[in-house]
mmCIF file of C-alpha atoms in Angstrom:
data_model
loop_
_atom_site.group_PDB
_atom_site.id
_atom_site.type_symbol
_atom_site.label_atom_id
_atom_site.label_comp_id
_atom_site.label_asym_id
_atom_site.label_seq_id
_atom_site.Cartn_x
_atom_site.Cartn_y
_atom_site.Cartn_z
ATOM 1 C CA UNK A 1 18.804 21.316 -12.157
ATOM 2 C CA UNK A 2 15.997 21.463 -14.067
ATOM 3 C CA UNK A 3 13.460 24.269 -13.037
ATOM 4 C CA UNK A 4 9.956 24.236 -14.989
ATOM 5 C CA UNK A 5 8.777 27.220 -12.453
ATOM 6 C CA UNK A 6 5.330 27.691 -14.118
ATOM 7 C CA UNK A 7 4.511 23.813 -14.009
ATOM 8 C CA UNK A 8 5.749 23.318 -10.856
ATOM 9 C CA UNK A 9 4.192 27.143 -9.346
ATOM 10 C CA UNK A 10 0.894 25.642 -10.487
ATOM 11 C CA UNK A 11 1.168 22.102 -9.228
ATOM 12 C CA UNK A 12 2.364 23.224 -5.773
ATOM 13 C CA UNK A 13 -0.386 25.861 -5.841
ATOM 14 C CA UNK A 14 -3.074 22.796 -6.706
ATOM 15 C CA UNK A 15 -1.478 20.242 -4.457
ATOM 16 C CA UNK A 16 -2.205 22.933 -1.310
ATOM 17 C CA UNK A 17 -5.822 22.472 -2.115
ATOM 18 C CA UNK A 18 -5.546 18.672 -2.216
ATOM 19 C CA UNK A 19 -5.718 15.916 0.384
ATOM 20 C CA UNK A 20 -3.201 13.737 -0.399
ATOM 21 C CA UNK A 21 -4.136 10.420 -2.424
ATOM 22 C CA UNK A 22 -7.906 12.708 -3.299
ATOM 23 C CA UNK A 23 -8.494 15.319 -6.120
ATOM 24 C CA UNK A 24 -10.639 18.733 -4.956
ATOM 25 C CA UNK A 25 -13.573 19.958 -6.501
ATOM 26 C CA UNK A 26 -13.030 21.069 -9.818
ATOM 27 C CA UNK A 27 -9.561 20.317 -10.065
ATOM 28 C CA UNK A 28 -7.942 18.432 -13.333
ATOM 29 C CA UNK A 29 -4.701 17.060 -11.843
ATOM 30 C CA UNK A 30 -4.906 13.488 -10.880
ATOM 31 C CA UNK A 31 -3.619 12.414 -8.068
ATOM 32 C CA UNK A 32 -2.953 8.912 -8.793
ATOM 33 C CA UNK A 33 -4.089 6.047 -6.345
ATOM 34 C CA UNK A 34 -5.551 7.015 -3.128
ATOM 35 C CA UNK A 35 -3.064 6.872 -0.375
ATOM 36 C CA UNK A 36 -3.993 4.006 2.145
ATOM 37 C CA UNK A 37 -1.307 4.403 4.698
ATOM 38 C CA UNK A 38 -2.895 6.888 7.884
ATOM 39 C CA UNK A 39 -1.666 10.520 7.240
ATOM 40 C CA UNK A 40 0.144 10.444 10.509
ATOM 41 C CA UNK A 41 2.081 7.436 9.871
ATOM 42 C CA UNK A 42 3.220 9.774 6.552
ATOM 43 C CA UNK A 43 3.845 12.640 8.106
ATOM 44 C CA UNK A 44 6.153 10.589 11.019
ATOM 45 C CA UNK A 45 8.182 8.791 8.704
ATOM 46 C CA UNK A 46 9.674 11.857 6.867
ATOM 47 C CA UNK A 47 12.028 14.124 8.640
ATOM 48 C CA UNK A 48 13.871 16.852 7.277
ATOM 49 C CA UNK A 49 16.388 19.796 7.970
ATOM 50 C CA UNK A 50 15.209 23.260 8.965
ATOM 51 C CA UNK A 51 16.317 24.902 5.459
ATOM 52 C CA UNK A 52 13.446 23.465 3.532
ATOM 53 C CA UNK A 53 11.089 26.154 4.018
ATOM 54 C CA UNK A 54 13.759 28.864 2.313
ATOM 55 C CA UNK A 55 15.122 26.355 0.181
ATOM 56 C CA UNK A 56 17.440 28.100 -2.445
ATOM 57 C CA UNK A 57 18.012 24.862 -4.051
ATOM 58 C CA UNK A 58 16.064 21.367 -4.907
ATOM 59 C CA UNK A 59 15.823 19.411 -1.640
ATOM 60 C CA UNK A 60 16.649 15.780 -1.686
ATOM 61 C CA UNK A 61 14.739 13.061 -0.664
ATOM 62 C CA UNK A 62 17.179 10.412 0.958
ATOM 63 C CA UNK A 63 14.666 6.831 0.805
ATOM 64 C CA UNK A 64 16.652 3.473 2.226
ATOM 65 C CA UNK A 65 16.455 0.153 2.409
ATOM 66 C CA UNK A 66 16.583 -2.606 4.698
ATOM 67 C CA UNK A 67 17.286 0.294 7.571
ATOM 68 C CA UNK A 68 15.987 3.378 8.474
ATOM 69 C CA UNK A 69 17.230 6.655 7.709
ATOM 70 C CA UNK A 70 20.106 6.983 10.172
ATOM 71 C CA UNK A 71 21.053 3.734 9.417
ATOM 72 C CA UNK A 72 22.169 4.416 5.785
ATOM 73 C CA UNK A 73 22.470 7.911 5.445
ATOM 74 C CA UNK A 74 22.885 9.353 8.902
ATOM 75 C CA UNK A 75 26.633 8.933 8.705
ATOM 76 C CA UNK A 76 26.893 10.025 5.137
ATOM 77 C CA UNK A 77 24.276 12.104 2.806
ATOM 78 C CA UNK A 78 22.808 13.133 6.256
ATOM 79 C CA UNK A 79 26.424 15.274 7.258
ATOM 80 C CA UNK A 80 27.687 15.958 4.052
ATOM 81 C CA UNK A 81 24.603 17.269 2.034
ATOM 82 C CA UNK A 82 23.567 19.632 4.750
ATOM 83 C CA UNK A 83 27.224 20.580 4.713
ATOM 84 C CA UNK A 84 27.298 21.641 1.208
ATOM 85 C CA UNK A 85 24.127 23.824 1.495
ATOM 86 C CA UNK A 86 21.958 21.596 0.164
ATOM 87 C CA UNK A 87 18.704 20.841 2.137
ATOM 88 C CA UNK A 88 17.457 16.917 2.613
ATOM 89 C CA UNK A 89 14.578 14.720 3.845
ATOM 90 C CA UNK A 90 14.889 11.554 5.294
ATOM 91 C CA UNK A 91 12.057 8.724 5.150
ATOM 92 C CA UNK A 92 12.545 5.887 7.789
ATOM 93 C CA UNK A 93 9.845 3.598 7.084
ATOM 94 C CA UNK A 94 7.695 1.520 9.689
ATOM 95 C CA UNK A 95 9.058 -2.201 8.647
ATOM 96 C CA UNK A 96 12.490 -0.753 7.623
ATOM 97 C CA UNK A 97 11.718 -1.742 4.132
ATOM 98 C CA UNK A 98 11.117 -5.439 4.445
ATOM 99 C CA UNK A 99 7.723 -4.905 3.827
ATOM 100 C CA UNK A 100 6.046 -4.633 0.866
ATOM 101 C CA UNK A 101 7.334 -1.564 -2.119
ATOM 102 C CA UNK A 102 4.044 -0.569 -3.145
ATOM 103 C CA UNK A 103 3.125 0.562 -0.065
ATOM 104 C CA UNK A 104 6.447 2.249 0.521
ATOM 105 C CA UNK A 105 6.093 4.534 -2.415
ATOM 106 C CA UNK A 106 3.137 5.974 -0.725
ATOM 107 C CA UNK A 107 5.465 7.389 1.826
ATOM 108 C CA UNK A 108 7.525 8.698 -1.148
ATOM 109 C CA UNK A 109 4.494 10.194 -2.603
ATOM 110 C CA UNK A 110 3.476 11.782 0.482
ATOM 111 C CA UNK A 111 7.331 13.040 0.898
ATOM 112 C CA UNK A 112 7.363 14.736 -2.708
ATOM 113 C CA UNK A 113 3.919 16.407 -2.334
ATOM 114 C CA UNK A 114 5.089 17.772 1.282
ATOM 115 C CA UNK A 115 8.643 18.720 0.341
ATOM 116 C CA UNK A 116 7.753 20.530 -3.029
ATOM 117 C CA UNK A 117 4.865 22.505 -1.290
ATOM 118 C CA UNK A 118 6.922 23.973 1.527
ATOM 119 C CA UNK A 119 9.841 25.046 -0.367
ATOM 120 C CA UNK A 120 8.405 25.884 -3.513
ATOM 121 C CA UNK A 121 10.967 23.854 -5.780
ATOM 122 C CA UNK A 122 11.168 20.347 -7.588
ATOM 123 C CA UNK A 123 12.570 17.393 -4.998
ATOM 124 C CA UNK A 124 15.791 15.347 -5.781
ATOM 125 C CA UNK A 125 14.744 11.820 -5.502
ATOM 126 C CA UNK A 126 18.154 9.614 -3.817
ATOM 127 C CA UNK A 127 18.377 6.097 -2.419
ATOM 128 C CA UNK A 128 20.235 3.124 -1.936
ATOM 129 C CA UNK A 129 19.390 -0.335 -2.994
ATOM 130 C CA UNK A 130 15.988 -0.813 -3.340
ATOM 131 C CA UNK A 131 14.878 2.712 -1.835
ATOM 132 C CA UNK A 132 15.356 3.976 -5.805
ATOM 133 C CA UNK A 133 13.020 1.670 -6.607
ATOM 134 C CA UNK A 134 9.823 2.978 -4.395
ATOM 135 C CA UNK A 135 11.146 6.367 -5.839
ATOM 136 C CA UNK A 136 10.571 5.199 -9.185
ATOM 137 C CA UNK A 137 7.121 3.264 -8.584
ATOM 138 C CA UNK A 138 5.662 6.544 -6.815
ATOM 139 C CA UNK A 139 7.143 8.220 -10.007
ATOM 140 C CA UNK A 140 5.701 5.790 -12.421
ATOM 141 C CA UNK A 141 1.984 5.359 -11.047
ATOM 142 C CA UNK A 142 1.140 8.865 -9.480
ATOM 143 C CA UNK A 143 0.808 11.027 -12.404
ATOM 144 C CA UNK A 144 1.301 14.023 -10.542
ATOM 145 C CA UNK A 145 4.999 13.195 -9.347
ATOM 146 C CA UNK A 146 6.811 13.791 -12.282
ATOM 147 C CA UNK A 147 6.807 17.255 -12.900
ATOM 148 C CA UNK A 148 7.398 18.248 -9.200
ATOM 149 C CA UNK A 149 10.889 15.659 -9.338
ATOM 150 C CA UNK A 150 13.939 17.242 -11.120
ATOM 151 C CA UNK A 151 16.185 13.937 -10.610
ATOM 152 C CA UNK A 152 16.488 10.397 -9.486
ATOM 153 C CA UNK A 153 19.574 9.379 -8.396
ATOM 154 C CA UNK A 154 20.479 6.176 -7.539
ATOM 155 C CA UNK A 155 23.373 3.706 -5.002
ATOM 156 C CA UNK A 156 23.719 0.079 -6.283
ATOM 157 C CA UNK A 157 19.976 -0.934 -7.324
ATOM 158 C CA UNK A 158 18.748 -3.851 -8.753
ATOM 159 C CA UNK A 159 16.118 -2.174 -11.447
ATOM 160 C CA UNK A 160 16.569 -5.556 -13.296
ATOM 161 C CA UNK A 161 16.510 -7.458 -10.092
ATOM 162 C CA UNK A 162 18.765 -9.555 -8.304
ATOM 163 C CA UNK A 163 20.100 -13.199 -8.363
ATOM 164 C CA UNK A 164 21.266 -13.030 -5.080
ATOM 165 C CA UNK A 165 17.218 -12.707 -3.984
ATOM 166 C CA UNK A 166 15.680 -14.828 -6.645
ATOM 167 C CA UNK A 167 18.264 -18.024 -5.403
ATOM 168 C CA UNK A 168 17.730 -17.041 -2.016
ATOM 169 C CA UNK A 169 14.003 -17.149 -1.455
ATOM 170 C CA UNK A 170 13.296 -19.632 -4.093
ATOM 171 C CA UNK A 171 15.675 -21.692 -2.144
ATOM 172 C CA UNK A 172 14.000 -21.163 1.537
ATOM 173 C CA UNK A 173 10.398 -20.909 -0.323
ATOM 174 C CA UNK A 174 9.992 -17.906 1.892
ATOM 175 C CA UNK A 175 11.246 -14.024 1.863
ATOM 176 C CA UNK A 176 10.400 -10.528 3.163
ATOM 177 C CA UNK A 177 7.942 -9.173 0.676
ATOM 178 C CA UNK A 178 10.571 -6.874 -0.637
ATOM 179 C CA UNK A 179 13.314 -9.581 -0.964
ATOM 180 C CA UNK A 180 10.792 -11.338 -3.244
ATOM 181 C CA UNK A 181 10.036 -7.895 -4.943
ATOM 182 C CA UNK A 182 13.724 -7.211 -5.935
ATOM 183 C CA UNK A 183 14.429 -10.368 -6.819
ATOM 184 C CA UNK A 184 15.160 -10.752 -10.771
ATOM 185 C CA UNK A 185 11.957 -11.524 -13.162
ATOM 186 C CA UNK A 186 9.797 -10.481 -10.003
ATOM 187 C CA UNK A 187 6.279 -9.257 -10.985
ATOM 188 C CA UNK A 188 7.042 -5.644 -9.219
ATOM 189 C CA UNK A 189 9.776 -5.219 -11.390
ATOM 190 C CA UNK A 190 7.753 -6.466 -14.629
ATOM 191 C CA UNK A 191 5.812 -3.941 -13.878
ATOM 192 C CA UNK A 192 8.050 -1.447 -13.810
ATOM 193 C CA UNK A 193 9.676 -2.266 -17.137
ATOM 194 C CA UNK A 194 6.363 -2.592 -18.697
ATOM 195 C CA UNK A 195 5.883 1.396 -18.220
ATOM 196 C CA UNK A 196 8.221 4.286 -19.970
ATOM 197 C CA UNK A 197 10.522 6.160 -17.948
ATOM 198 C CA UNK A 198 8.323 8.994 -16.942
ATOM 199 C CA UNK A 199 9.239 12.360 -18.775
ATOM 200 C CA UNK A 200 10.943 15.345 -17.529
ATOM 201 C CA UNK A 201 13.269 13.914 -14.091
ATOM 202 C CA UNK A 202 16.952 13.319 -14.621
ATOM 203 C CA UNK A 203 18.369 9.354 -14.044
ATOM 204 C CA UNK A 204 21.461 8.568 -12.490
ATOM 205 C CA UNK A 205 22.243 5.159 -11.993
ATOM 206 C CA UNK A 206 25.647 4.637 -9.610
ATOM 207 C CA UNK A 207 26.778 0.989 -9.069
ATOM 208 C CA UNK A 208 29.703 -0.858 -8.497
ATOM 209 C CA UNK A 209 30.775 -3.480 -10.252
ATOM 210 C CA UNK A 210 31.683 -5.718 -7.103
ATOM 211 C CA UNK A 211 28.181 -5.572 -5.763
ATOM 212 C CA UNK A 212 28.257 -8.534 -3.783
ATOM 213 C CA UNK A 213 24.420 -8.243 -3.186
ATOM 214 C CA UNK A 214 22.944 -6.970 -6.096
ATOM 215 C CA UNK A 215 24.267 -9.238 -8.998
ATOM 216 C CA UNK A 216 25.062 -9.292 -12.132
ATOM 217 C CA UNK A 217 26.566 -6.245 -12.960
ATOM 218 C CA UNK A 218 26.396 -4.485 -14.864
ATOM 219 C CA UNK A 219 23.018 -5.845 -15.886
ATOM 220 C CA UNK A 220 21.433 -5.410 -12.567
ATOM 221 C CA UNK A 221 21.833 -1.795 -11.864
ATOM 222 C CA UNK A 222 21.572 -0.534 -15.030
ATOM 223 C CA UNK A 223 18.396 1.839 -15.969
ATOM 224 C CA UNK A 224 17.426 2.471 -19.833
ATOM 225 C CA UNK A 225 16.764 6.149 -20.212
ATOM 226 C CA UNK A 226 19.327 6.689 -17.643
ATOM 227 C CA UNK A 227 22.934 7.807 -17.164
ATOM 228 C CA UNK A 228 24.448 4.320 -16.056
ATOM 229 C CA UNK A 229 27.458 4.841 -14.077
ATOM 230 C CA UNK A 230 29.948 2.215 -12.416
ATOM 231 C CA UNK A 231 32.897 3.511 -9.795
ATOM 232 C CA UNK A 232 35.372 1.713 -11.815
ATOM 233 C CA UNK A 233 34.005 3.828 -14.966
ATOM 234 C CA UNK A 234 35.931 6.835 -13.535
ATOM 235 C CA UNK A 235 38.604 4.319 -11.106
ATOM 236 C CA UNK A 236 39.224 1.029 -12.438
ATOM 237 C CA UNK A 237 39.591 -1.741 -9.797
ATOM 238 C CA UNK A 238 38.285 0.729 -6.879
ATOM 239 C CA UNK A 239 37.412 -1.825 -4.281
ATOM 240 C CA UNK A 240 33.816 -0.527 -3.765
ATOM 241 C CA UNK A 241 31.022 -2.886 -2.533
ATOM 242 C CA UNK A 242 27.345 -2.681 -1.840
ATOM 243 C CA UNK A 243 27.480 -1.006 1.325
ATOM 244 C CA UNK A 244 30.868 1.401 1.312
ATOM 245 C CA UNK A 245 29.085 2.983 -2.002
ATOM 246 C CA UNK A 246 27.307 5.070 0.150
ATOM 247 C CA UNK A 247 30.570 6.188 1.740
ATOM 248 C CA UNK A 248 32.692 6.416 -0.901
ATOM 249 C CA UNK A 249 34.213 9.946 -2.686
ATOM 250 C CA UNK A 250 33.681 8.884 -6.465
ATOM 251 C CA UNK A 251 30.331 7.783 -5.913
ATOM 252 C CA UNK A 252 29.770 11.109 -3.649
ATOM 253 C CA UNK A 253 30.908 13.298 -6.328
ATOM 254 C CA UNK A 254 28.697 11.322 -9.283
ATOM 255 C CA UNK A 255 25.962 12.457 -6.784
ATOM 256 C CA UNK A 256 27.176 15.942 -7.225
ATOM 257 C CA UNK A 257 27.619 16.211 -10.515
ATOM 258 C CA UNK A 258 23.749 15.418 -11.088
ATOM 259 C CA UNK A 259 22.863 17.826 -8.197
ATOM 260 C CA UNK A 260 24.816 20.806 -9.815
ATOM 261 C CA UNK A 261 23.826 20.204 -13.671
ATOM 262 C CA UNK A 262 20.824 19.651 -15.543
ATOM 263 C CA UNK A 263 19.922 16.354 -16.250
ATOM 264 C CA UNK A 264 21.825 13.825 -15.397
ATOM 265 C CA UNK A 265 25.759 13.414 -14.369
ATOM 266 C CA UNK A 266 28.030 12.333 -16.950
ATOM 267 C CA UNK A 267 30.696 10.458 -16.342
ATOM 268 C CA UNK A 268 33.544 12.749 -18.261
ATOM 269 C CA UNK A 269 32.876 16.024 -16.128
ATOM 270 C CA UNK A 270 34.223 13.634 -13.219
ATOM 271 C CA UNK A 271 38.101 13.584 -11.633
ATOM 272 C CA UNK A 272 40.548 11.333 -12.330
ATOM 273 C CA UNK A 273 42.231 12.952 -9.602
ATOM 274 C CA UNK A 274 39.200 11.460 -7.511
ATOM 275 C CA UNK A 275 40.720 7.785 -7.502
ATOM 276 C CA UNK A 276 43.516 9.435 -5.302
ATOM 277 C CA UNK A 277 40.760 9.533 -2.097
ATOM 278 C CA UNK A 278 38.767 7.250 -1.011
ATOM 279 C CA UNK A 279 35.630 8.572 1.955
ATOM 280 C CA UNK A 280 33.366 11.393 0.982
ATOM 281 C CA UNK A 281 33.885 14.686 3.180
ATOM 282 C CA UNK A 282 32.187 15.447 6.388
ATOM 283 C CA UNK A 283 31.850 11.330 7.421
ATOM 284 C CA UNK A 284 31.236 11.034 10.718
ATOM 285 C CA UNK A 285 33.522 9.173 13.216
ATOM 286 C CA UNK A 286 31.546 5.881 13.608
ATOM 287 C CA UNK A 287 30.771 5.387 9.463
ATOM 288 C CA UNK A 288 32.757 1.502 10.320
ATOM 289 C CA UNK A 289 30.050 0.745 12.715
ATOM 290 C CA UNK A 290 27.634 1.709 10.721
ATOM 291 C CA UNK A 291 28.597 -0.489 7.584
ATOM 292 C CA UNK A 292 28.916 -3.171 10.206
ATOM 293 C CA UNK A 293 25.338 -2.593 11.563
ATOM 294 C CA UNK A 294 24.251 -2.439 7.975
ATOM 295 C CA UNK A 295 25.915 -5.844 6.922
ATOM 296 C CA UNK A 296 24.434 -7.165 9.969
ATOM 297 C CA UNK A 297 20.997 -6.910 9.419
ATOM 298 C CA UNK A 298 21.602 -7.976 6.039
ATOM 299 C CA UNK A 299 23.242 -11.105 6.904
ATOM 300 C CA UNK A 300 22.001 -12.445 9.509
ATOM 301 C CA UNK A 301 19.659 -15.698 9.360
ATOM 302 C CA UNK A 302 16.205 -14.638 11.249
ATOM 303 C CA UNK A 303 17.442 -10.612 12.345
ATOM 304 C CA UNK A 304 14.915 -9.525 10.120
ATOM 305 C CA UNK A 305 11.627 -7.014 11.710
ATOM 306 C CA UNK A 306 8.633 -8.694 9.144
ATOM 307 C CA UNK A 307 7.070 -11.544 8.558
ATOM 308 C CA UNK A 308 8.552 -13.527 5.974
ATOM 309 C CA UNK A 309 6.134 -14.980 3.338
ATOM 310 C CA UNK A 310 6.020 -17.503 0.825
ATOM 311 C CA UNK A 311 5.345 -15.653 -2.300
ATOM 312 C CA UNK A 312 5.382 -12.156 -3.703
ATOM 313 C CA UNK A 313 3.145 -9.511 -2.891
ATOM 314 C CA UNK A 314 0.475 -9.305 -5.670
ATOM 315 C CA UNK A 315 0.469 -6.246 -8.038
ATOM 316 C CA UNK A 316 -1.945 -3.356 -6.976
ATOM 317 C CA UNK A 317 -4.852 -3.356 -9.287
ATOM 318 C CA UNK A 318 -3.488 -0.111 -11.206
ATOM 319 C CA UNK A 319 -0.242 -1.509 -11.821
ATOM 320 C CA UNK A 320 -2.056 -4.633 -13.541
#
């Protein structure tokens, strides 16, 4: 990966001085938009393995999204990361990320600053779904961000939206904040497109292209400026949907490749050999229930932890 060591030695070294979300006497690195979420709800949604501290390689930053942490990733990236020496942070927001995206980047922002101070190295940026795209928004608006990321790596998000979210709340006239956020031509993601991809991280887009959630592929998941990778690039007709992508071996090893390299993976250092498996290594027992669990609160009519509302979020005034 990507190591800028004098950037990032003198970023980490200014962001010890700094509050988070305020700039210190003196100093010239702007911090972006001042953090409104309380420090201590930061600090308690981010959780992360004991290795950080002597980190030997870029952490990862595992961000979900309609679930917390253990949820998505504690039967997956949670075992098999760790397993492979690699240490990882977890967010598990307040609202599970129903609520609404600008706000959840401030966790990210607070996750990057914390996780790049204390071991001294740039931060993999991961998610699934939309958790890529408060990743990319903390990325995009706090100008600091980008040189202390090496990568963004991505599981089935909608950066161009989705249809499945724009039919469904236009139809009910009400959504989750986020389900209005994700949903295609949404002003968040206007927003987004409106800005360059900021300079310097690797992209990785990995989606399948039997998302039965995020729709239409390959339109909806895939990221100019970034490597744009389906499942059935490297296995054609490899049954993989929204959910089991974050289970599945070819997807797991995509997410390798971009760990291990600079930049980001590419498709033709991958397996064939691959399409022979199918779950990625070090799974725990009860992965089933958990893609059940997962579908479940996806699914279900009214099992849903915040308010629904009847339009968008507005844009924060510095994304205007």
């Amino acid at each position: 990966m990507r190591i800028r060591s004098l950037v990032l030695a003198s970023t980490v070294a200014l962001l010890s001085t700094l509050v988070p979300g305020t700039a210190s006497a003196g100093s010239n690195l702007d911090p972006g938009p001042a953090l409104t979420v309380a420090p201590a709800a930061l600090d308690h949604a981010l959780t992360c393995t004991t290795d950080l501290h002597d980190a030997t390689r870029d952490p990862v930053l595992l961000t979900p999204a309609f679930a917390t942490d253990q949820q998505s990733f504690g039967w997956n990236y949670l075992q098999s990361l760790p397993a492979a020496g690699i240490p990882v942070c977890s967010l598990s927001l307040p609202d599970e990320g129903y609520g609404d995206l600008q706000i959840a980047a401030q966790y990210v922002v607070h996750a990057v600053r914390t996780m790049a101070a204390d071991s001294g190295r740039q931060v993999v940026m991961m998610g699934h779904q939309h958790g890529p795209l408060d990743e990319l928004w903390a990325l995009t608006f706090w100008p600091d961000l980008p040189a202390l990321v090496s990568d963004l790596i991505s599981l089935a998000t909608p950066y161009n939206g989705t249809d499945s979210a724009r039919s469904g709340c236009d139809d009910s006239q009400e959504c989750p904040p986020a389900n209005w956020q994700i949903a295609t031509g949404s002003k968040f993601l206007t927003a987004l497109a409106a800005r360059p991809l900021p300079e310097g991280p690797g992209y990785t887009s990995i989606y399948t292209k039997f998302d039965e959630l995020i729709y239409p592929q390959p339109h909806a998941s895939t990221l100019a400026g970034a490597a744009n990778i389906a499942v059935q690039d490297v296995c054609p007709l490899r049954p993989v949907e929204h959910f089991n992508i974050i289970g599945d071996n070819v997807a797991f090893h995509i997410v390798l490749d971009a760990l291990e390299h600079d930049g980001p993976a590419v498709r033709e250092r991958i397996s064939d050999d691959l399409c022979f498996t199918t779950a990625m290594p070090n799974l725990r027992y009860d992965a089933r229930a958990a893609i059940t669990g997962l579908k479940y609160l996806a699914q279900v009519p009214g099992h849903l932890i915040f308010d629904s509302v009847t339009a968008e979020p507005e844009l924060a005034s510095y994304a205007r």
